[in-house]
PDB file of C-alpha atoms in Angstrom:
ATOM      1  CA  MET V 840     -72.109 102.696 -89.956  1.00 39.00           C
ATOM      2  CA  ARG V 841     -72.328 105.851 -92.985  1.00 38.00           C
ATOM      3  CA  ARG V 842     -74.000 109.142 -92.091  1.00 39.00           C
ATOM      4  CA  ASN V 843     -73.603 112.409 -92.979  1.00 35.00           C
ATOM      5  CA  HIS V 844     -73.873 114.847 -90.272  1.00 35.00           C
ATOM      6  CA  ALA V 845     -74.087 119.023 -90.039  1.00 32.00           C
ATOM      7  CA  LEU V 846     -71.669 119.383 -87.021  1.00 31.00           C
ATOM      8  CA  LYS V 847     -71.558 122.715 -85.220  1.00 31.00           C
ATOM      9  CA  MET V 848     -67.725 122.253 -84.578  1.00 34.00           C
ATOM     10  CA  VAL V 849     -65.321 120.132 -85.383  1.00 35.00           C
ATOM     11  CA  LEU V 850     -61.895 119.456 -83.978  1.00 35.00           C
ATOM     12  CA  PHE V 851     -59.255 118.602 -86.925  1.00 30.00           C
ATOM     13  CA  GLN V 852     -55.941 117.710 -85.098  1.00 29.00           C
ATOM     14  CA  LEU V 853     -53.575 116.154 -88.084  1.00 27.00           C
ATOM     15  CA  TYR V 854     -51.682 112.881 -85.960  1.00 29.00           C
ATOM     16  CA  SER V 855     -49.327 109.945 -87.235  1.00 29.00           C
ATOM     17  CA  VAL V 856     -48.610 107.063 -85.521  1.00 32.00           C
ATOM     18  CA  GLY V 857     -44.930 105.527 -86.403  1.00 33.00           C
ATOM     19  CA  ILE V 858     -43.047 103.371 -83.692  1.00 31.00           C
ATOM     20  CA  LYS V 859     -41.397 100.813 -85.181  1.00 32.00           C
ATOM     21  CA  SER V 860     -39.041 100.647 -82.407  1.00 31.00           C
ATOM     22  CA  ILE V 861     -39.232  98.563 -79.130  1.00 30.00           C
ATOM     23  CA  LEU V 862     -40.373 101.055 -76.516  1.00 29.00           C
ATOM     24  CA  PRO V 863     -38.139 100.694 -73.464  1.00 31.00           C
ATOM     25  CA  VAL V 864     -39.300  98.964 -70.405  1.00 29.00           C
ATOM     26  CA  ARG V 865     -39.892 100.259 -66.561  1.00 30.00           C
ATOM     27  CA  SER V 866     -38.502  97.914 -63.850  1.00 31.00           C
ATOM     28  CA  CYS V 867     -40.221  98.707 -60.613  1.00 32.00           C
ATOM     29  CA  HIS V 868     -39.628  96.845 -57.268  1.00 32.00           C
ATOM     30  CA  SER V 869     -41.866  97.000 -54.041  1.00 32.00           C
ATOM     31  CA  VAL V 870     -41.568  99.338 -51.791  1.00 34.00           C
ATOM     32  CA  LYS V 871     -40.957  96.940 -49.045  1.00 36.00           C
ATOM     33  CA  ALA V 872     -39.166  94.197 -50.291  1.00 37.00           C
ATOM     34  CA  GLU V 873     -35.737  93.803 -48.440  1.00 40.00           C
ATOM     35  CA  ASN V 874     -34.202  91.385 -50.889  1.00 40.00           C
ATOM     36  CA  PHE V 875     -34.565  92.873 -54.133  1.00 39.00           C
ATOM     37  CA  LYS V 876     -31.817  92.606 -56.971  1.00 43.00           C
ATOM     38  CA  VAL V 877     -30.685  95.708 -59.631  1.00 41.00           C
ATOM     39  CA  ILE V 878     -31.039  94.177 -63.077  1.00 42.00           C
ATOM     40  CA  LYS V 879     -28.361  95.835 -65.256  1.00 44.00           C
ATOM     41  CA  GLY V 880     -28.057  96.167 -69.045  1.00 45.00           C
ATOM     42  CA  LEU V 881     -31.645  95.673 -69.444  1.00 45.00           C
ATOM     43  CA  SER V 882     -31.309  97.603 -73.375  1.00 46.00           C
ATOM     44  CA  GLY V 883     -33.050  96.030 -75.782  1.00 50.00           C
ATOM     45  CA  LEU V 884     -34.895  93.292 -73.399  1.00 55.00           C
ATOM     46  CA  SER V 885     -38.646  92.577 -73.852  1.00 56.00           C
ATOM     47  CA  ALA V 886     -40.855  92.488 -70.964  1.00 52.00           C
ATOM     48  CA  LEU V 887     -41.046  88.392 -71.502  1.00 60.00           C
ATOM     49  CA  ASP V 888     -36.946  88.213 -72.253  1.00 67.00           C
ATOM     50  CA  ILE V 889     -36.580  89.707 -68.852  1.00 60.00           C
ATOM     51  CA  VAL V 890     -38.819  87.494 -67.061  1.00 62.00           C
ATOM     52  CA  LYS V 891     -37.089  84.448 -69.200  1.00 70.00           C
ATOM     53  CA  GLU V 892     -33.609  85.373 -68.172  1.00 72.00           C
ATOM     54  CA  HIS V 893     -34.142  86.384 -64.503  1.00 69.00           C
ATOM     55  CA  GLY V 894     -36.736  84.727 -62.968  1.00 73.00           C
ATOM     56  CA  ILE V 895     -39.019  87.712 -62.603  1.00 70.00           C
ATOM     57  CA  PRO V 896     -42.515  87.861 -61.920  1.00 69.00           C
ATOM     58  CA  ILE V 897     -43.936  89.724 -64.701  1.00 64.00           C
ATOM     59  CA  GLN V 898     -46.283  91.991 -62.601  1.00 63.00           C
ATOM     60  CA  ARG V 899     -42.596  93.352 -61.624  1.00 63.00           C
ATOM     61  CA  VAL V 900     -41.903  94.164 -64.843  1.00 60.00           C
ATOM     62  CA  SER V 901     -45.042  95.149 -66.963  1.00 61.00           C
ATOM     63  CA  LEU V 902     -47.809  96.950 -65.080  1.00 60.00           C
ATOM     64  CA  SER V 903     -49.793  96.403 -68.052  1.00 63.00           C
ATOM     65  CA  ARG V 904     -49.831  92.540 -68.031  1.00 63.00           C
ATOM     66  CA  GLY V 905     -50.414  92.391 -63.806  1.00 65.00           C
ATOM     67  CA  LEU V 906     -52.729  94.470 -64.943  1.00 66.00           C
ATOM     68  CA  ALA V 907     -54.412  91.988 -67.090  1.00 69.00           C
ATOM     69  CA  LEU V 908     -53.470  88.868 -64.725  1.00 68.00           C
ATOM     70  CA  ASN V 909     -54.535  90.714 -61.483  1.00 68.00           C
ATOM     71  CA  ARG V 910     -51.232  90.235 -60.117  1.00 65.00           C
ATOM     72  CA  PHE V 911     -50.263  92.834 -57.772  1.00 59.00           C
ATOM     73  CA  GLU V 912     -48.889  92.133 -54.282  1.00 53.00           C
ATOM     74  CA  LYS V 913     -50.173  94.542 -51.828  1.00 49.00           C
ATOM     75  CA  ASP V 914     -47.564  96.417 -50.944  1.00 45.00           C
ATOM     76  CA  PHE V 915     -46.372  96.892 -54.461  1.00 49.00           C
ATOM     77  CA  LEU V 916     -45.773 100.401 -56.027  1.00 45.00           C
ATOM     78  CA  ILE V 917     -47.842 100.820 -58.555  1.00 47.00           C
ATOM     79  CA  TYR V 918     -50.368 103.728 -57.911  1.00 45.00           C
ATOM     80  CA  PRO V 919     -47.939 106.605 -56.819  1.00 48.00           C
ATOM     81  CA  GLU V 920     -50.581 108.991 -56.925  1.00 51.00           C
ATOM     82  CA  TYR V 921     -51.414 107.554 -53.165  1.00 58.00           C
ATOM     83  CA  SER V 922     -49.514 108.995 -50.019  1.00 60.00           C
ATOM     84  CA  ASP V 923     -52.152 106.743 -47.545  1.00 62.00           C
ATOM     85  CA  THR V 924     -54.090 103.956 -47.661  1.00 71.00           C
ATOM     86  CA  ASP V 925     -57.337 105.636 -47.278  1.00 76.00           C
ATOM     87  CA  GLU V 926     -57.168 107.132 -49.912  1.00 74.00           C
ATOM     88  CA  ALA V 927     -56.744 103.787 -52.037  1.00 75.00           C
ATOM     89  CA  ASP V 928     -60.049 102.019 -49.618  1.00 81.00           C
ATOM     90  CA  LYS V 929     -62.054 104.778 -50.709  1.00 84.00           C
ATOM     91  CA  MET V 930     -61.561 104.148 -55.061  1.00 83.00           C
ATOM     92  CA  LEU V 931     -61.436 100.677 -53.934  1.00 83.00           C
ATOM     93  CA  GLN V 932     -65.134 100.863 -52.371  1.00 88.00           C
ATOM     94  CA  LEU V 933     -65.983 103.466 -54.991  1.00 89.00           C
ATOM     95  CA  LEU V 934     -65.339 100.410 -57.861  1.00 86.00           C
ATOM     96  CA  SER V 935     -66.954  97.606 -55.364  1.00 88.00           C
ATOM     97  CA  SER V 936     -70.271 100.110 -55.086  1.00 90.00           C
ATOM     98  CA  LEU V 937     -69.760 100.863 -59.050  1.00 89.00           C
ATOM     99  CA  ASN V 938     -69.436  96.764 -59.680  1.00 87.00           C
ATOM    100  CA  LYS V 939     -72.553  95.865 -57.933  1.00 89.00           C
ATOM    101  CA  ASP V 940     -74.529  98.434 -59.533  1.00 90.00           C
ATOM    102  CA  ILE V 941     -73.534  97.393 -62.943  1.00 87.00           C
ATOM    103  CA  LYS V 942     -74.335  94.111 -61.843  1.00 86.00           C
ATOM    104  CA  ALA V 943     -77.944  94.615 -60.916  1.00 86.00           C
ATOM    105  CA  ALA V 944     -78.751  96.613 -64.225  1.00 82.00           C
ATOM    106  CA  ALA V 945     -76.620  94.502 -67.051  1.00 77.00           C
ATOM    107  CA  ASN V 946     -79.813  93.662 -69.050  1.00 74.00           C
ATOM    108  CA  GLN V 947     -81.853  97.036 -68.576  1.00 77.00           C
ATOM    109  CA  LYS V 948     -80.706 100.098 -70.744  1.00 72.00           C
ATOM    110  CA  ASP V 949     -82.573 102.503 -69.083  1.00 76.00           C
ATOM    111  CA  SER V 950     -81.111 101.211 -65.428  1.00 80.00           C
ATOM    112  CA  LEU V 951     -77.352 101.063 -67.289  1.00 80.00           C
ATOM    113  CA  MET V 952     -77.793 104.907 -68.064  1.00 84.00           C
ATOM    114  CA  ALA V 953     -79.309 105.279 -64.468  1.00 89.00           C
ATOM    115  CA  VAL V 954     -76.141 104.173 -62.864  1.00 89.00           C
ATOM    116  CA  TRP V 955     -73.804 106.371 -65.326  1.00 89.00           C
ATOM    117  CA  ASP V 956     -75.819 109.853 -64.235  1.00 89.00           C
ATOM    118  CA  ASN V 957     -75.582 108.267 -60.453  1.00 92.00           C
ATOM    119  CA  TYR V 958     -71.819 108.549 -60.193  1.00 92.00           C
ATOM    120  CA  LYS V 959     -71.487 111.127 -62.545  1.00 92.00           C
ATOM    121  CA  LEU V 960     -68.658 109.090 -64.228  1.00 92.00           C
ATOM    122  CA  SER V 961     -68.218 111.740 -67.368  1.00 93.00           C
ATOM    123  CA  SER V 962     -67.203 114.141 -64.475  1.00 94.00           C
ATOM    124  CA  TYR V 963     -64.353 111.812 -63.768  1.00 94.00           C
ATOM    125  CA  VAL V 964     -62.691 112.810 -66.922  1.00 93.00           C
ATOM    126  CA  VAL V 965     -62.810 116.790 -66.726  1.00 95.00           C
ATOM    127  CA  PRO V 966     -60.880 119.887 -65.144  1.00 93.00           C
ATOM    128  CA  LYS V 967     -62.231 120.905 -62.140  1.00 93.00           C
ATOM    129  CA  LYS V 968     -61.533 124.302 -63.663  1.00 92.00           C
ATOM    130  CA  TYR V 969     -64.952 123.283 -65.968  1.00 94.00           C
ATOM    131  CA  GLY V 970     -66.849 121.849 -63.069  1.00 93.00           C
ATOM    132  CA  GLY V 971     -65.606 118.506 -63.105  1.00 93.00           C
ATOM    133  CA  VAL V 972     -63.322 115.737 -60.905  1.00 92.00           C
ATOM    134  CA  ASP V 973     -60.407 115.718 -62.992  1.00 87.00           C
ATOM    135  CA  MET V 974     -59.329 112.275 -61.310  1.00 88.00           C
ATOM    136  CA  CYS V 975     -55.190 111.522 -61.697  1.00 82.00           C
ATOM    137  CA  TYR V 976     -54.205 108.544 -63.822  1.00 81.00           C
ATOM    138  CA  LYS V 977     -54.312 105.527 -61.341  1.00 79.00           C
ATOM    139  CA  ASP V 978     -57.799 106.730 -60.514  1.00 84.00           C
ATOM    140  CA  LEU V 979     -59.173 106.808 -64.402  1.00 86.00           C
ATOM    141  CA  LEU V 980     -56.986 102.957 -64.356  1.00 83.00           C
ATOM    142  CA  THR V 981     -58.847 101.716 -61.318  1.00 81.00           C
ATOM    143  CA  ILE V 982     -62.369 102.743 -62.714  1.00 86.00           C
ATOM    144  CA  CYS V 983     -61.683 101.543 -66.138  1.00 84.00           C
ATOM    145  CA  GLU V 984     -60.857  97.867 -64.548  1.00 79.00           C
ATOM    146  CA  GLY V 985     -64.015  98.518 -62.690  1.00 81.00           C
ATOM    147  CA  LEU V 986     -65.938  99.166 -66.133  1.00 84.00           C
ATOM    148  CA  GLY V 987     -64.335  96.271 -67.920  1.00 80.00           C
ATOM    149  CA  SER V 988     -67.206  93.919 -66.877  1.00 78.00           C
ATOM    150  CA  CYS V 989     -69.534  96.353 -69.074  1.00 82.00           C
ATOM    151  CA  TRP V 990     -68.363  97.097 -72.495  1.00 82.00           C
ATOM    152  CA  ARG V 991     -70.973  99.623 -73.566  1.00 82.00           C
ATOM    153  CA  PHE V 992     -69.790 101.497 -69.822  1.00 85.00           C
ATOM    154  CA  TYR V 993     -65.949 101.235 -70.522  1.00 87.00           C
ATOM    155  CA  PHE V 994     -66.074 102.263 -74.572  1.00 86.00           C
ATOM    156  CA  ARG V 995     -68.203 105.519 -73.472  1.00 89.00           C
ATOM    157  CA  PHE V 996     -65.692 106.429 -70.829  1.00 91.00           C
ATOM    158  CA  GLU V 997     -63.074 106.035 -73.170  1.00 89.00           C
ATOM    159  CA  GLN V 998     -64.336 108.061 -75.576  1.00 89.00           C
ATOM    160  CA  THR V 999     -65.521 110.847 -73.260  1.00 93.00           C
ATOM    161  CA  HIS V1000     -62.120 110.758 -71.680  1.00 92.00           C
ATOM    162  CA  LEU V1001     -60.614 111.585 -75.189  1.00 90.00           C
ATOM    163  CA  ALA V1002     -63.232 114.351 -76.612  1.00 91.00           C
ATOM    164  CA  SER V1003     -62.197 115.893 -73.043  1.00 94.00           C
ATOM    165  CA  SER V1004     -58.630 115.245 -73.158  1.00 92.00           C
ATOM    166  CA  LEU V1005     -58.055 117.051 -77.404  1.00 90.00           C
ATOM    167  CA  ILE V1006     -60.732 119.964 -76.492  1.00 93.00           C
ATOM    168  CA  SER V1007     -58.513 120.617 -73.501  1.00 93.00           C
ATOM    169  CA  LEU V1008     -55.512 120.226 -75.289  1.00 91.00           C
ATOM    170  CA  TYR V1009     -56.466 121.545 -78.996  1.00 89.00           C
ATOM    171  CA  GLY V1010     -59.683 123.571 -78.162  1.00 90.00           C
ATOM    172  CA  ASN V1011     -59.889 127.510 -77.954  1.00 92.00           C
ATOM    173  CA  ASP V1012     -61.199 129.093 -74.649  1.00 93.00           C
ATOM    174  CA  LEU V1013     -64.522 129.710 -75.522  1.00 94.00           C
ATOM    175  CA  GLN V1014     -64.963 125.971 -76.615  1.00 92.00           C
ATOM    176  CA  LYS V1015     -63.716 124.898 -73.198  1.00 94.00           C
ATOM    177  CA  LEU V1016     -65.604 126.744 -71.623  1.00 95.00           C
ATOM    178  CA  HIS V1017     -68.895 125.711 -73.573  1.00 94.00           C
ATOM    179  CA  TYR V1018     -68.143 122.168 -74.261  1.00 94.00           C
ATOM    180  CA  LEU V1019     -66.512 120.788 -70.729  1.00 95.00           C
ATOM    181  CA  PRO V1020     -68.976 121.949 -67.803  1.00 95.00           C
ATOM    182  CA  GLN V1021     -71.611 120.333 -70.241  1.00 95.00           C
ATOM    183  CA  ILE V1022     -69.521 117.395 -70.698  1.00 94.00           C
ATOM    184  CA  ALA V1023     -68.668 117.154 -66.879  1.00 94.00           C
ATOM    185  CA  SER V1024     -72.603 117.231 -66.515  1.00 93.00           C
ATOM    186  CA  GLY V1025     -73.736 114.734 -68.939  1.00 90.00           C
ATOM    187  CA  LEU V1026     -75.413 116.815 -70.819  1.00 92.00           C
ATOM    188  CA  ILE V1027     -72.918 116.768 -74.247  1.00 91.00           C
ATOM    189  CA  ARG V1028     -72.604 112.866 -75.010  1.00 91.00           C
ATOM    190  CA  PRO V1029     -69.553 113.113 -77.389  1.00 90.00           C
ATOM    191  CA  VAL V1030     -68.153 110.295 -79.230  1.00 85.00           C
ATOM    192  CA  VAL V1031     -64.923 110.229 -81.818  1.00 83.00           C
ATOM    193  CA  GLY V1032     -65.177 109.418 -85.002  1.00 77.00           C
ATOM    194  CA  PHE V1033     -62.322 106.989 -87.630  1.00 68.00           C
ATOM    195  CA  SER V1034     -62.000 105.654 -90.463  1.00 61.00           C
ATOM    196  CA  ARG V1035     -62.103 101.976 -90.945  1.00 58.00           C
ATOM    197  CA  PRO V1036     -60.289 101.155 -94.605  1.00 53.00           C
ATOM    198  CA  GLU V1037     -60.620  97.197 -94.129  1.00 45.00           C
ATOM    199  CA  MET V1038     -64.366  98.153 -93.427  1.00 47.00           C
ATOM    200  CA  GLU V1039     -64.685  99.978 -96.525  1.00 53.00           C
ATOM    201  CA  PRO V1040     -62.948  98.678 -99.764  1.00 51.00           C
ATOM    202  CA  ASN V1041     -64.149 101.497-102.141  1.00 51.00           C
ATOM    203  CA  LEU V1042     -63.023 104.434 -98.881  1.00 47.00           C
ATOM    204  CA  LYS V1043     -60.413 105.763-101.301  1.00 48.00           C
ATOM    205  CA  SER V1044     -62.843 106.708-103.465  1.00 45.00           C
ATOM    206  CA  VAL V1045     -65.078 108.547-100.665  1.00 45.00           C
ATOM    207  CA  THR V1046     -64.648 112.004-100.553  1.00 48.00           C
ATOM    208  CA  SER V1047     -65.217 114.568 -97.565  1.00 53.00           C
ATOM    209  CA  LEU V1048     -66.927 117.678 -98.769  1.00 56.00           C
ATOM    210  CA  CYS V1049     -67.989 120.490 -96.663  1.00 60.00           C
ATOM    211  CA  ASP V1050     -70.545 122.930 -98.259  1.00 64.00           C
ATOM    212  CA  SER V1051     -72.126 125.734 -97.044  1.00 67.00           C
ATOM    213  CA  THR V1052     -76.150 125.750 -96.899  1.00 71.00           C
ATOM    214  CA  ASN V1053     -78.554 128.478 -95.751  1.00 76.00           C
ATOM    215  CA  GLY V1054     -75.410 129.753 -93.664  1.00 74.00           C
ATOM    216  CA  LYS V1055     -74.637 126.819 -91.765  1.00 71.00           C
ATOM    217  CA  GLN V1056     -71.718 124.390 -92.597  1.00 64.00           C
ATOM    218  CA  ASN V1057     -72.107 121.050 -93.365  1.00 64.00           C
ATOM    219  CA  LEU V1058     -68.944 118.376 -93.605  1.00 61.00           C
ATOM    220  CA  ILE V1059     -70.066 115.146 -95.616  1.00 58.00           C
ATOM    221  CA  ALA V1060     -68.149 112.377 -95.247  1.00 58.00           C
ATOM    222  CA  THR V1061     -67.214 108.735 -94.875  1.00 57.00           C
ATOM    223  CA  ASN V1062     -67.121 108.249 -90.831  1.00 60.00           C
ATOM    224  CA  TYR V1063     -67.603 105.092 -88.264  1.00 62.00           C
ATOM    225  CA  PHE V1064     -68.519 105.834 -84.675  1.00 67.00           C
ATOM    226  CA  ILE V1065     -69.238 103.801 -81.681  1.00 68.00           C
ATOM    227  CA  ASN V1066     -72.092 104.209 -79.125  1.00 66.00           C
ATOM    228  CA  VAL V1067     -73.545 106.896 -81.376  1.00 67.00           C
ATOM    229  CA  GLU V1068     -77.334 106.301 -81.009  1.00 72.00           C
ATOM    230  CA  ASP V1069     -77.945 109.281 -78.133  1.00 79.00           C
ATOM    231  CA  ALA V1070     -74.152 110.905 -78.666  1.00 83.00           C
ATOM    232  CA  ASN V1071     -74.772 115.043 -79.616  1.00 86.00           C
ATOM    233  CA  LEU V1072     -71.114 116.324 -80.246  1.00 85.00           C
ATOM    234  CA  LEU V1073     -68.980 114.478 -82.734  1.00 82.00           C
ATOM    235  CA  LEU V1074     -65.181 115.129 -83.019  1.00 82.00           C
ATOM    236  CA  VAL V1075     -64.075 114.054 -86.625  1.00 76.00           C
ATOM    237  CA  PHE V1076     -60.201 113.858 -87.360  1.00 70.00           C
ATOM    238  CA  ALA V1077     -58.775 114.745 -90.921  1.00 61.00           C
ATOM    239  CA  LYS V1078     -56.666 112.818 -92.511  1.00 58.00           C
ATOM    240  CA  GLN V1079     -55.488 116.331 -94.912  1.00 52.00           C
ATOM    241  CA  VAL V1080     -56.458 119.299 -94.486  1.00 48.00           C
TER     242      VAL V1080
END
């Protein structure tokens, strides 16, 4: 999708991803397990190597793979933020209700957006200081698991979370006070733009321009956005400044 956008505010943050080495593996065990063994000398081994060599269930080595396979023991320590079962039960009830409403409105766009607004999903990723719920990462992971049945919701939630985090980290006080409360209330619907060289073979020849017309600054560039049809705040990353 190509569009020329006149933006009131663009957050630029240079970043690069250059991780080539294998990330360290975190190993956990059940908090109630009576018979468990500590494995030493795991440096350099992948999760799959550990599983094969020691016969350990994958969910005890890799939390992400355990989540993908839905393999968790009821007493397995994966949610350290929960201090009692009441909090966990409350979140599971919310997730069950959310899933039920999403399925009921699956084929109706207006009904789906009504579900989003009724649950105030945008507020979950905004700090309490700015009118949000400020859910912990465990709660956010649980919500994402529930939204997995609806790609539109899942991606919108992730985009909103990313936008809120970027503004919280790199925005000034005025930007935080202006944007975060409106994101929490749903008045501002952000999306994050990204470049896709493989989608545009001549992307290198496309230049980003910034001109001024009638006292307004206009950013002219090639970017791609998902769920942009009802968005009213676009965040664009600059490769170079």
